[in-house]
XYZ file of C-alpha atoms in Angstrom:
662
model
C -0.002 0.021 0.010
C 1.485 3.379 -1.033
C 1.735 6.267 1.374
C 0.024 9.501 0.509
C 2.148 12.640 0.593
C 1.430 14.462 3.875
C -0.378 17.786 3.912
C 1.667 20.096 6.103
C -1.345 22.314 6.748
C -4.846 20.922 5.956
C -6.861 24.090 6.703
C -9.215 25.253 3.996
C -10.297 28.783 3.011
C -13.470 28.414 5.021
C -11.553 27.131 8.098
C -9.344 30.212 7.956
C -12.294 32.552 7.731
C -14.113 30.927 10.628
C -10.934 30.902 12.758
C -10.467 34.670 12.217
C -14.113 35.405 13.020
C -13.894 33.453 16.270
C -10.989 35.719 17.334
C -12.939 38.936 16.722
C -14.597 39.089 20.172
C -11.246 38.537 21.792
C -9.357 41.337 20.030
C -12.097 43.748 18.972
C -15.198 43.186 21.091
C -16.804 46.414 19.792
C -17.028 44.839 16.299
C -20.459 43.175 16.352
C -21.559 43.230 12.692
C -20.247 39.932 11.248
C -22.445 39.836 8.115
C -20.845 39.202 4.752
C -21.731 42.730 3.639
C -19.502 44.241 6.313
C -16.270 45.686 4.864
C -14.294 44.125 7.684
C -15.484 40.631 6.786
C -14.488 41.351 3.185
C -10.890 42.037 4.441
C -10.997 38.844 6.536
C -11.897 36.840 3.437
C -9.272 38.615 1.397
C -6.487 37.668 3.834
C -7.867 34.137 4.205
C -7.634 33.808 0.454
C -4.008 34.993 0.503
C -3.244 32.578 3.317
C -4.962 29.740 1.390
C -2.580 30.329 -1.523
C 0.392 30.222 0.824
C -0.819 26.935 2.311
C -1.250 25.517 -1.210
C 2.341 26.355 -2.001
C 3.459 24.926 1.315
C 1.732 21.646 0.624
C 3.546 21.424 -2.668
C 6.894 21.023 -0.820
C 6.591 17.211 -0.390
C 6.126 16.850 -4.154
C 9.300 18.825 -4.794
C 11.114 16.614 -2.342
C 9.762 13.563 -4.186
C 11.236 14.858 -7.449
C 14.678 15.288 -5.745
C 14.408 11.740 -4.294
C 13.762 10.461 -7.777
C 16.850 12.241 -9.062
C 18.930 10.559 -6.361
C 18.029 7.101 -7.822
C 18.583 8.203 -11.405
C 14.954 8.943 -12.389
C 13.512 12.125 -13.843
C 10.038 13.188 -14.821
C 9.438 12.082 -18.354
C 9.605 14.886 -20.898
C 6.719 15.656 -23.226
C 6.521 13.354 -26.257
C 5.661 14.678 -29.716
C 2.949 13.155 -31.882
C 3.926 11.679 -35.270
C 1.953 11.102 -38.446
C 2.301 10.893 -42.225
C 1.343 13.916 -44.261
C 0.420 13.666 -47.985
C 1.160 16.595 -50.336
C -0.736 16.553 -53.649
C 0.553 18.340 -56.735
C -1.830 20.351 -58.896
C -0.475 18.321 -61.872
C 2.498 16.129 -62.708
C 5.636 18.287 -63.306
C 8.419 17.918 -65.806
C 11.119 18.318 -63.193
C 11.455 16.857 -59.599
C 9.892 18.956 -56.871
C 11.878 19.499 -53.652
C 10.147 19.385 -50.281
C 12.462 21.260 -47.857
C 13.342 19.950 -44.426
C 11.080 21.390 -41.669
C 8.236 22.130 -44.043
C 5.395 23.206 -41.762
C 1.807 21.919 -41.993
C -0.888 22.935 -39.505
C -4.495 22.620 -38.520
C -6.975 25.373 -39.349
C -6.842 28.189 -36.843
C -10.211 29.098 -35.263
C -11.468 31.838 -32.975
C -11.015 29.599 -29.934
C -8.098 27.361 -30.864
C -4.628 28.145 -32.183
C -3.154 26.243 -35.070
C -1.342 22.992 -34.227
C 1.894 22.951 -36.323
C 3.710 19.834 -37.591
C 6.977 19.897 -39.528
C 8.489 17.352 -41.859
C 11.396 15.319 -40.486
C 13.724 15.649 -43.533
C 14.057 16.940 -47.020
C 12.249 14.909 -49.713
C 11.984 14.894 -53.483
C 8.935 14.152 -55.606
C 10.575 12.163 -58.393
C 9.448 11.764 -61.921
C 7.397 8.617 -62.613
C 9.085 7.518 -65.782
C 7.489 4.308 -67.001
C 10.115 1.983 -68.425
C 8.307 -1.410 -68.845
C 4.833 -2.814 -69.116
C 4.577 -6.562 -68.719
C 1.385 -8.625 -68.802
C 1.120 -12.047 -67.196
C -1.569 -14.694 -67.313
C -1.852 -17.133 -64.461
C -1.982 -19.916 -67.109
C -1.880 -19.805 -70.885
C -4.444 -21.339 -73.205
C -2.646 -24.730 -72.992
C -2.850 -24.693 -69.167
C 0.832 -24.096 -68.775
C 2.342 -22.069 -65.889
C 2.684 -18.263 -65.838
C 4.073 -16.565 -68.914
C 5.198 -12.894 -69.216
C 4.693 -10.754 -72.285
C 6.539 -7.449 -72.489
C 4.730 -4.647 -74.325
C 6.328 -2.208 -76.859
C 6.676 0.949 -74.829
C 7.186 3.360 -77.789
C 4.069 2.187 -79.550
C 2.073 1.935 -76.327
C 2.844 5.504 -75.130
C 2.100 6.821 -78.613
C -1.219 5.030 -78.731
C -0.295 2.796 -81.722
C -0.567 -0.479 -79.868
C -2.815 -1.778 -77.103
C -2.885 -4.758 -74.741
C -5.298 -6.703 -72.612
C -4.721 -6.058 -68.904
C -5.572 -9.667 -68.048
C -5.906 -12.799 -70.152
C -8.715 -12.638 -72.754
C -10.599 -14.987 -70.465
C -9.663 -13.457 -67.109
C -8.783 -15.704 -64.179
C -7.468 -15.104 -60.671
C -3.733 -14.327 -60.562
C -3.645 -12.516 -63.968
C -1.713 -9.289 -63.677
C -0.159 -6.355 -65.483
C 3.216 -4.995 -64.243
C 4.395 -1.383 -64.580
C 8.175 -0.965 -64.152
C 9.671 2.447 -63.216
C 13.282 3.720 -63.326
C 13.278 5.549 -60.014
C 12.246 4.666 -56.521
C 8.741 5.957 -56.020
C 8.341 4.950 -52.397
C 5.478 6.819 -50.703
C 4.673 8.686 -53.960
C 1.251 9.194 -55.419
C 1.408 7.412 -58.752
C -0.988 8.425 -61.515
C -1.621 6.386 -64.652
C -3.544 8.003 -67.453
C -5.216 5.083 -69.284
C -7.042 5.130 -72.573
C -9.380 2.168 -72.495
C -12.136 0.748 -74.610
C -15.496 1.922 -73.267
C -17.110 -0.793 -71.131
C -14.569 -3.348 -72.346
C -14.240 -4.844 -68.862
C -17.956 -5.703 -68.574
C -19.419 -7.730 -65.714
C -17.996 -5.964 -62.674
C -19.271 -3.580 -60.046
C -17.161 -0.383 -60.641
C -17.476 0.540 -56.963
C -16.021 -2.837 -55.959
C -13.491 -3.858 -58.609
C -12.119 -7.393 -58.370
C -8.439 -6.406 -58.557
C -5.741 -4.989 -56.276
C -2.992 -2.429 -56.838
C 0.222 -3.738 -55.330
C 3.899 -2.705 -55.255
C 6.993 -4.877 -54.806
C 8.165 -4.355 -51.265
C 10.625 -7.273 -50.796
C 12.602 -9.557 -53.022
C 13.914 -12.079 -50.495
C 11.273 -13.400 -49.999
C 9.155 -11.793 -52.712
C 6.394 -9.733 -51.164
C 3.757 -7.486 -52.725
C 2.066 -4.809 -50.612
C -1.397 -3.464 -51.329
C -1.634 0.172 -52.404
C -4.318 2.608 -51.224
C -6.405 3.908 -54.093
C -6.554 7.722 -54.242
C -8.991 7.920 -57.094
C -10.193 5.768 -59.998
C -11.465 7.700 -62.969
C -11.561 4.556 -65.110
C -14.501 3.027 -63.280
C -12.804 -0.337 -62.921
C -10.930 -0.107 -66.268
C -14.213 0.556 -68.170
C -13.530 4.011 -69.492
C -10.574 6.315 -70.274
C -9.410 8.232 -67.207
C -6.876 8.726 -64.474
C -6.095 6.126 -61.779
C -4.068 7.322 -58.774
C -2.662 5.193 -55.947
C -0.606 5.789 -52.836
C 2.545 3.696 -53.050
C 4.142 2.167 -49.929
C 7.848 1.431 -49.478
C 9.284 -0.075 -52.719
C 12.375 -2.060 -53.647
C 13.992 -2.813 -57.021
C 13.254 -6.277 -58.312
C 13.251 -8.379 -61.432
C 10.249 -9.313 -63.580
C 10.823 -11.169 -66.791
C 14.507 -10.324 -66.668
C 13.899 -6.581 -66.297
C 15.049 -4.789 -63.151
C 12.886 -1.914 -62.033
C 10.569 -0.625 -59.273
C 7.397 -2.552 -59.963
C 3.697 -1.741 -59.476
C 1.132 -4.309 -60.535
C -2.631 -4.734 -60.919
C -3.579 -8.323 -59.947
C -6.929 -10.019 -60.431
C -8.092 -11.204 -57.038
C -9.360 -14.635 -56.099
C -13.158 -14.938 -56.428
C -15.015 -13.418 -53.486
C -18.722 -13.925 -52.601
C -20.745 -10.953 -53.801
C -17.863 -9.506 -55.885
C -18.469 -10.112 -59.639
C -15.379 -10.464 -61.863
C -14.642 -9.703 -65.470
C -16.291 -11.653 -68.245
C -13.595 -10.385 -70.621
C -10.393 -8.393 -70.089
C -10.256 -4.564 -70.341
C -8.244 -3.359 -73.305
C -5.649 -0.556 -72.825
C -4.879 1.509 -75.982
C -2.511 4.037 -74.478
C -0.808 4.683 -71.100
C 0.904 7.639 -69.504
C 2.361 8.090 -66.017
C 3.148 10.849 -63.631
C 3.880 11.676 -60.003
C 1.032 13.456 -58.263
C 2.551 13.943 -54.879
C 4.270 12.293 -51.912
C 3.615 11.141 -48.357
C 6.210 12.106 -45.767
C 6.645 11.659 -41.985
C 5.985 14.701 -39.832
C 6.169 15.497 -36.162
C 4.335 17.916 -33.868
C 7.063 20.520 -33.729
C 7.874 24.059 -34.667
C 11.503 24.827 -35.477
C 13.216 27.976 -34.113
C 16.619 29.032 -35.453
C 19.266 31.370 -33.992
C 17.249 32.569 -31.008
C 19.060 35.232 -29.015
C 19.048 34.326 -25.284
C 21.028 37.252 -23.783
C 24.533 38.202 -22.810
C 26.738 36.597 -20.178
C 27.578 38.642 -17.057
C 30.610 36.413 -16.356
C 29.213 34.820 -13.202
C 28.651 31.119 -12.544
C 25.243 29.434 -12.505
C 23.635 31.831 -14.999
C 20.176 31.023 -16.244
C 18.608 31.892 -19.611
C 15.158 30.996 -20.988
C 13.983 29.929 -24.393
C 10.958 31.812 -25.620
C 9.017 28.633 -26.564
C 8.302 25.534 -24.546
C 8.085 22.631 -24.009
C 11.350 21.872 -25.811
C 11.533 18.585 -27.696
C 14.473 16.162 -27.355
C 17.479 17.739 -29.049
C 18.944 16.570 -32.310
C 22.716 16.573 -32.951
C 22.613 19.983 -34.606
C 20.521 21.640 -31.888
C 23.170 23.278 -29.680
C 23.920 26.407 -27.722
C 26.465 28.786 -29.339
C 28.454 31.480 -27.606
C 29.561 34.390 -29.808
C 32.616 35.977 -28.136
C 33.391 38.242 -31.073
C 32.382 38.619 -34.688
C 34.972 36.025 -35.766
C 34.922 33.754 -32.722
C 32.068 31.378 -32.190
C 31.998 28.471 -29.685
C 29.641 25.482 -29.749
C 28.678 24.234 -26.369
C 27.466 20.701 -25.428
C 24.311 19.806 -23.549
C 24.681 17.388 -20.566
C 22.147 15.831 -18.218
C 23.935 17.292 -15.192
C 27.259 18.882 -14.146
C 28.446 16.009 -12.024
C 31.252 15.074 -14.469
C 31.998 18.628 -15.776
C 35.310 20.341 -15.232
C 36.197 23.991 -15.452
C 37.347 23.465 -19.070
C 34.124 21.901 -20.325
C 31.662 23.963 -22.316
C 28.572 22.363 -20.784
C 25.044 23.415 -20.165
C 21.685 21.775 -19.192
C 18.162 22.351 -20.507
C 14.897 21.882 -18.636
C 12.621 20.760 -21.410
C 9.413 21.719 -19.586
C 10.331 25.270 -18.603
C 12.855 26.019 -21.368
C 15.504 26.981 -18.789
C 19.132 26.839 -19.943
C 21.498 26.686 -16.972
C 25.287 27.119 -17.046
C 27.714 25.460 -14.644
C 27.794 26.503 -10.976
C 30.687 26.697 -8.514
C 30.759 24.663 -5.271
C 32.958 24.974 -2.188
C 35.014 21.842 -1.446
C 35.982 20.269 1.892
C 39.466 21.757 1.733
C 38.079 25.225 1.375
C 38.755 25.574 -2.395
C 36.123 26.478 -4.915
C 35.448 24.053 -7.754
C 33.897 25.194 -10.986
C 31.580 22.731 -12.815
C 31.694 23.849 -16.437
C 33.068 26.884 -18.155
C 31.638 30.378 -17.729
C 31.112 32.370 -20.977
C 33.198 35.564 -21.049
C 31.481 38.696 -19.849
C 29.298 40.392 -22.489
C 29.447 37.421 -24.916
C 26.162 36.673 -26.726
C 24.364 33.386 -26.251
C 22.244 32.022 -29.047
C 20.374 28.707 -29.491
C 21.390 27.634 -32.975
C 18.288 25.536 -33.449
C 15.592 23.880 -31.330
C 12.148 22.404 -31.669
C 9.213 23.047 -29.453
C 5.817 21.358 -29.288
C 4.720 17.944 -28.133
C 1.970 16.983 -25.739
C -1.328 15.192 -26.098
C -2.729 18.140 -28.044
C -0.737 16.959 -31.065
C -2.816 13.741 -31.378
C -4.940 15.300 -34.075
C -7.636 13.409 -36.033
C -7.377 12.181 -39.599
C -7.573 15.056 -42.058
C -6.965 17.776 -39.462
C -3.611 18.890 -40.921
C -4.798 20.795 -43.994
C -2.841 24.086 -44.096
C 0.555 24.343 -45.824
C 2.463 27.073 -43.965
C 5.638 26.733 -45.958
C 5.203 27.907 -49.528
C 6.158 25.221 -52.091
C 5.432 25.678 -55.793
C 2.838 23.449 -57.463
C 1.568 21.936 -54.163
C -2.235 21.943 -54.432
C -3.278 20.593 -50.998
C -2.067 18.718 -47.946
C -3.698 16.321 -45.476
C -2.906 13.632 -42.940
C -4.588 10.438 -44.110
C -4.236 8.843 -40.620
C -4.451 10.225 -37.088
C -1.381 11.548 -35.319
C -0.322 9.371 -32.389
C 2.289 9.293 -29.634
C 1.837 12.775 -28.155
C 2.173 12.820 -24.383
C 2.153 15.659 -21.871
C 5.011 15.929 -19.368
C 4.729 13.193 -16.808
C 2.920 14.186 -13.650
C 4.319 13.448 -10.198
C 1.445 11.085 -9.537
C 2.303 9.079 -12.640
C 5.983 9.049 -11.734
C 5.111 7.599 -8.310
C 3.501 4.681 -10.069
C 6.620 4.191 -12.208
C 9.164 4.193 -9.349
C 8.487 0.604 -8.162
C 8.949 -0.784 -11.656
C 12.117 1.213 -12.084
C 13.599 -0.031 -8.844
C 12.579 -3.602 -9.559
C 14.089 -3.725 -13.084
C 16.990 -1.260 -12.671
C 17.131 -1.104 -16.462
C 17.641 -4.851 -16.879
C 15.217 -7.308 -18.494
C 15.311 -10.557 -16.540
C 11.806 -11.395 -15.327
C 8.512 -11.140 -17.275
C 7.496 -7.911 -15.375
C 10.928 -6.424 -16.351
C 10.262 -7.009 -20.052
C 6.759 -5.538 -19.746
C 7.909 -2.468 -17.896
C 10.868 -1.762 -20.174
C 8.796 -2.332 -23.337
C 6.315 0.363 -22.183
C 9.215 2.725 -21.530
C 10.835 2.206 -24.979
C 8.034 3.981 -26.951
C 6.042 6.022 -24.414
C 2.444 6.647 -25.342
C 2.352 4.257 -28.312
C 1.739 0.920 -26.564
C -1.496 0.170 -24.718
C -0.606 -3.219 -23.240
C 2.404 -5.536 -23.022
C 2.506 -9.172 -22.016
C 5.703 -11.243 -21.752
C 5.692 -15.008 -21.523
C 7.751 -18.077 -22.302
C 5.787 -20.032 -24.896
C 4.787 -23.595 -23.921
C 7.137 -26.277 -25.207
C 9.739 -23.637 -26.183
C 13.461 -23.767 -25.602
C 14.882 -22.405 -22.369
C 15.590 -18.717 -22.609
C 12.991 -17.918 -25.280
C 10.798 -14.928 -24.422
C 7.866 -13.676 -26.412
C 6.866 -10.021 -25.854
C 3.359 -9.330 -27.096
C 2.488 -5.659 -27.900
C -0.972 -4.124 -28.320
C -0.727 -0.629 -29.834
C -2.633 2.327 -28.470
C -5.725 3.228 -30.554
C -7.468 6.578 -30.826
C -10.856 5.415 -29.490
C -10.527 2.148 -27.495
C -14.150 2.342 -26.300
C -15.688 1.809 -29.757
C -15.347 -0.685 -32.543
C -11.690 -1.585 -33.142
C -10.626 -2.825 -36.555
C -7.788 -5.272 -37.343
C -5.911 -2.357 -38.920
C -6.079 -0.459 -35.593
C -4.303 -3.331 -33.858
C -1.623 -3.842 -36.506
C 1.886 -3.167 -35.249
C 4.075 -0.947 -37.407
C 7.532 -2.324 -38.168
C 9.358 0.844 -36.881
C 7.679 0.384 -33.495
C 8.648 -3.358 -33.325
C 12.194 -2.456 -34.260
C 12.432 0.204 -31.510
C 11.130 -2.098 -28.846
C 13.336 -4.965 -29.909
C 16.501 -2.779 -29.961
C 15.625 -1.286 -26.587
C 15.113 -4.736 -24.965
C 18.153 -6.259 -26.688
C 20.450 -3.805 -24.893
C 18.975 -4.815 -21.525
C 18.245 -8.574 -21.825
C 20.536 -11.452 -20.779
C 22.903 -12.644 -23.513
C 21.273 -16.120 -23.375
C 17.769 -14.813 -23.936
C 16.170 -15.176 -27.363
C 13.629 -12.402 -27.919
C 10.508 -12.336 -30.120
C 8.562 -9.034 -30.264
C 5.229 -9.490 -31.986
C 1.499 -9.085 -31.829
C -0.766 -11.421 -29.799
C -3.130 -13.830 -31.493
C -6.418 -11.962 -31.763
C -9.556 -14.019 -31.372
C -12.306 -12.030 -33.058
C -15.823 -12.758 -31.843
C -19.390 -11.847 -32.843
C -22.543 -12.399 -30.885
C -26.239 -12.821 -31.825
C -28.436 -11.649 -29.005
C -32.208 -11.449 -28.532
C -33.561 -9.568 -25.554
C -36.517 -7.635 -24.315
C -36.254 -3.980 -23.256
C -37.847 -2.822 -20.007
C -40.950 -0.659 -20.062
C -40.334 3.060 -20.544
C -36.917 2.402 -22.140
C -36.321 3.274 -25.793
C -35.466 -0.039 -27.544
C -32.986 1.628 -29.903
C -31.096 3.217 -27.036
C -31.055 -0.148 -25.229
C -29.613 -1.785 -28.381
C -26.891 0.900 -28.628
C -26.027 0.451 -24.910
C -25.743 -3.320 -25.336
C -23.475 -2.923 -28.361
C -21.324 -0.307 -26.577
C -21.005 -2.609 -23.544
C -19.950 -5.522 -25.735
C -17.323 -3.410 -27.498
C -15.904 -2.388 -24.141
C -15.989 -5.870 -22.581
C -14.666 -7.905 -25.506
C -11.763 -5.531 -25.828
C -7.992 -6.243 -25.783
C -7.237 -2.829 -24.335
C -9.994 -1.884 -21.816
C -12.039 -5.078 -21.678
C -12.286 -8.084 -19.437
C -13.733 -8.492 -15.939
C -11.417 -5.814 -14.480
C -11.535 -3.314 -17.381
C -7.802 -3.540 -18.009
C -7.940 -5.465 -21.243
C -9.079 -9.034 -21.897
C -6.640 -11.334 -19.951
C -4.200 -13.205 -22.140
C -5.025 -16.878 -22.450
C -8.443 -16.587 -20.750
C -11.288 -18.506 -22.468
C -14.557 -16.750 -23.351
C -17.783 -18.382 -22.122
C -21.424 -17.617 -22.747
C -21.767 -17.001 -19.020
C -19.231 -14.154 -19.326
C -21.511 -12.402 -21.785
C -24.545 -12.927 -19.551
C -22.654 -11.390 -16.602
C -21.423 -8.529 -18.816
C -24.990 -7.600 -19.867
C -26.292 -7.536 -16.323
C -24.797 -4.039 -15.904
C -26.705 -2.594 -18.912
C -29.780 -0.582 -17.838
C -33.028 -1.141 -19.727
C -32.788 -4.921 -20.227
C -35.867 -6.794 -18.975
C -34.525 -10.254 -19.767
C -32.293 -12.025 -22.309
C -34.011 -14.545 -24.593
C -30.893 -16.008 -26.235
C -27.156 -15.472 -26.742
C -25.029 -17.111 -29.420
C -21.237 -16.805 -29.703
C -19.375 -17.029 -33.014
C -15.667 -17.000 -33.776
C -14.693 -14.667 -36.635
C -11.724 -15.094 -39.008
C -10.366 -12.487 -41.412
C -9.257 -13.282 -44.989
C -8.447 -10.694 -47.633
C -9.994 -7.958 -45.494
C -13.246 -9.826 -45.220
C -14.715 -11.257 -41.969
C -15.885 -14.880 -42.049
C -18.184 -16.035 -39.269
C -17.751 -19.586 -37.977
C -20.126 -21.973 -36.239
C -21.718 -21.082 -32.916
C -19.804 -22.271 -29.798
C -20.450 -22.291 -26.059
C -16.835 -21.613 -25.177
C -14.096 -19.953 -27.214
C -10.778 -21.363 -26.217
C -7.855 -18.990 -26.182
C -4.198 -19.861 -26.425
C -1.659 -18.511 -23.923
C -0.551 -15.724 -26.286
C -4.119 -14.909 -27.442
C -6.626 -12.239 -26.521
C -10.243 -11.549 -27.419
C -11.330 -8.688 -29.741
C -14.886 -7.730 -30.673
C -16.369 -7.754 -34.171
C -19.801 -6.343 -35.022
C -22.830 -7.788 -33.168
C -26.330 -8.792 -34.220
C -28.667 -7.476 -31.460
C -32.475 -7.864 -31.716
C -34.798 -6.090 -29.321
C -38.234 -7.689 -28.891
C -41.041 -5.222 -28.363
C -43.540 -7.699 -26.778
């Protein structure tokens, strides 16, 4: 049981007023009007208010002591974390020359009367390259004699001039048919546009709003992997009319198709799906053109300040200067303090966490990220009576400048999809900008209460990953704010020393319906966690950082609503409760996420629904496992108990809820 910080004085404002009024007869017996309208009572309340402020500051002293105690064991309050996202910049039209996107390009939300703009900046300089099409290769899954795949390269000169066409798929289309477009340059994260001249309604038999093909790009050659591309627009109506098709390309690699090395994008005919009609005959392309329509780049919640003047040195130790903007984000290698002694003499100083190891010849300084305070080295008296200087002191009247720093961060940066829509840095030919996914990872500075909860884990692990709780604690510290849950275990029947660390990412709205895409781990996050744990694990430990096995479930429920309750509201409340209970992040009996390896029973659902107001009685409950294939959910047979493996956890799919009115 933790101990609460003591209140050195627990008197409230009202206690102070009443205490003063009780002393009035003792000191001024002639004062008999104690009503609130009396000016003397107003003065009593004024001084009680001032005393209340002093007591509040006094009661803050234990918290400050706690921070100092944390520093003694090597802990500090965690600095604010900045949110990250990907920002897409669309060109007004493909250009004849590459377009440069400068480093620190700023994109922001729309400023309103009540809210300031939230500014993001790009992490590096990028180039929108030219999408020069070098090869077009068609491929049928099997030829007319039933032989295996055969590639046919098209004549590019005649194709781009419109003198020669080709069928996108085999004349009698079948699953696996594809057309490959090869490009000279790496178009990773570009918006690729293909201007296609097609025969009108040549690809008859499909639903243009649900075409039976996928755009994919080559993302790995060993082994060969193709990654689906997000469609930006399809003006061809499923290859049934001339128009522009635009797709967002993921990371690409150079590979070989039919002996030709290039960066490849393909359109592949999907396997048959229920309710998705396919082509009766192949679309015919008569002419093709290509162009780059934009790029998607990483951005962080940060504004960049350059060459900020801090002040002039007075030549004394322990000087303090303050940056104009805060909180200050973690510094990059080129973000340093400079001291200008004269026009031709400039010194670069180095940031350190503290002055414990600094000597009088070291150009060291510290920064408090929360307050923006820059502190220079102090002097301290020693036991022998001498004075020791910790860090150099800038010469008197020298100018101090912060060469570059970034400020921002905090939970306010976790903006929704599409919120970043203003380009603050002028770039020619850019038509519009937007973030196609929410920004995540932004955290405010750690509070003292949160730090108190972190101290036991820090003392237990001491930065070393030995036990399962050590792995879980350190994994959460590796990417603060991006992981919702961690579970470490040794898989059954595994070799000694093998540890599996299961990560569940944080989602924007864990209380609602969660999709498989929301729970998908990004490779950069997995890499960061693995590298962080690798530096702290035992040399004999084999580490596997991955996602848990998600057991998706669906229910079919019939119930009767109580009198005077709106049936539709009862249905919504039941669905909301199921989303919260069958939830890997906030679900389960204790509301801390469905326990790993815990089976799901019908009785669990009955107990869960007992807390929903407006239910008269439940007629029936059925439980179905759900599997995902090709982005489609497939419901299995009804079960009484869903068995979960040790590394598995339950997640909720949509539910079928019927409210009887009689």
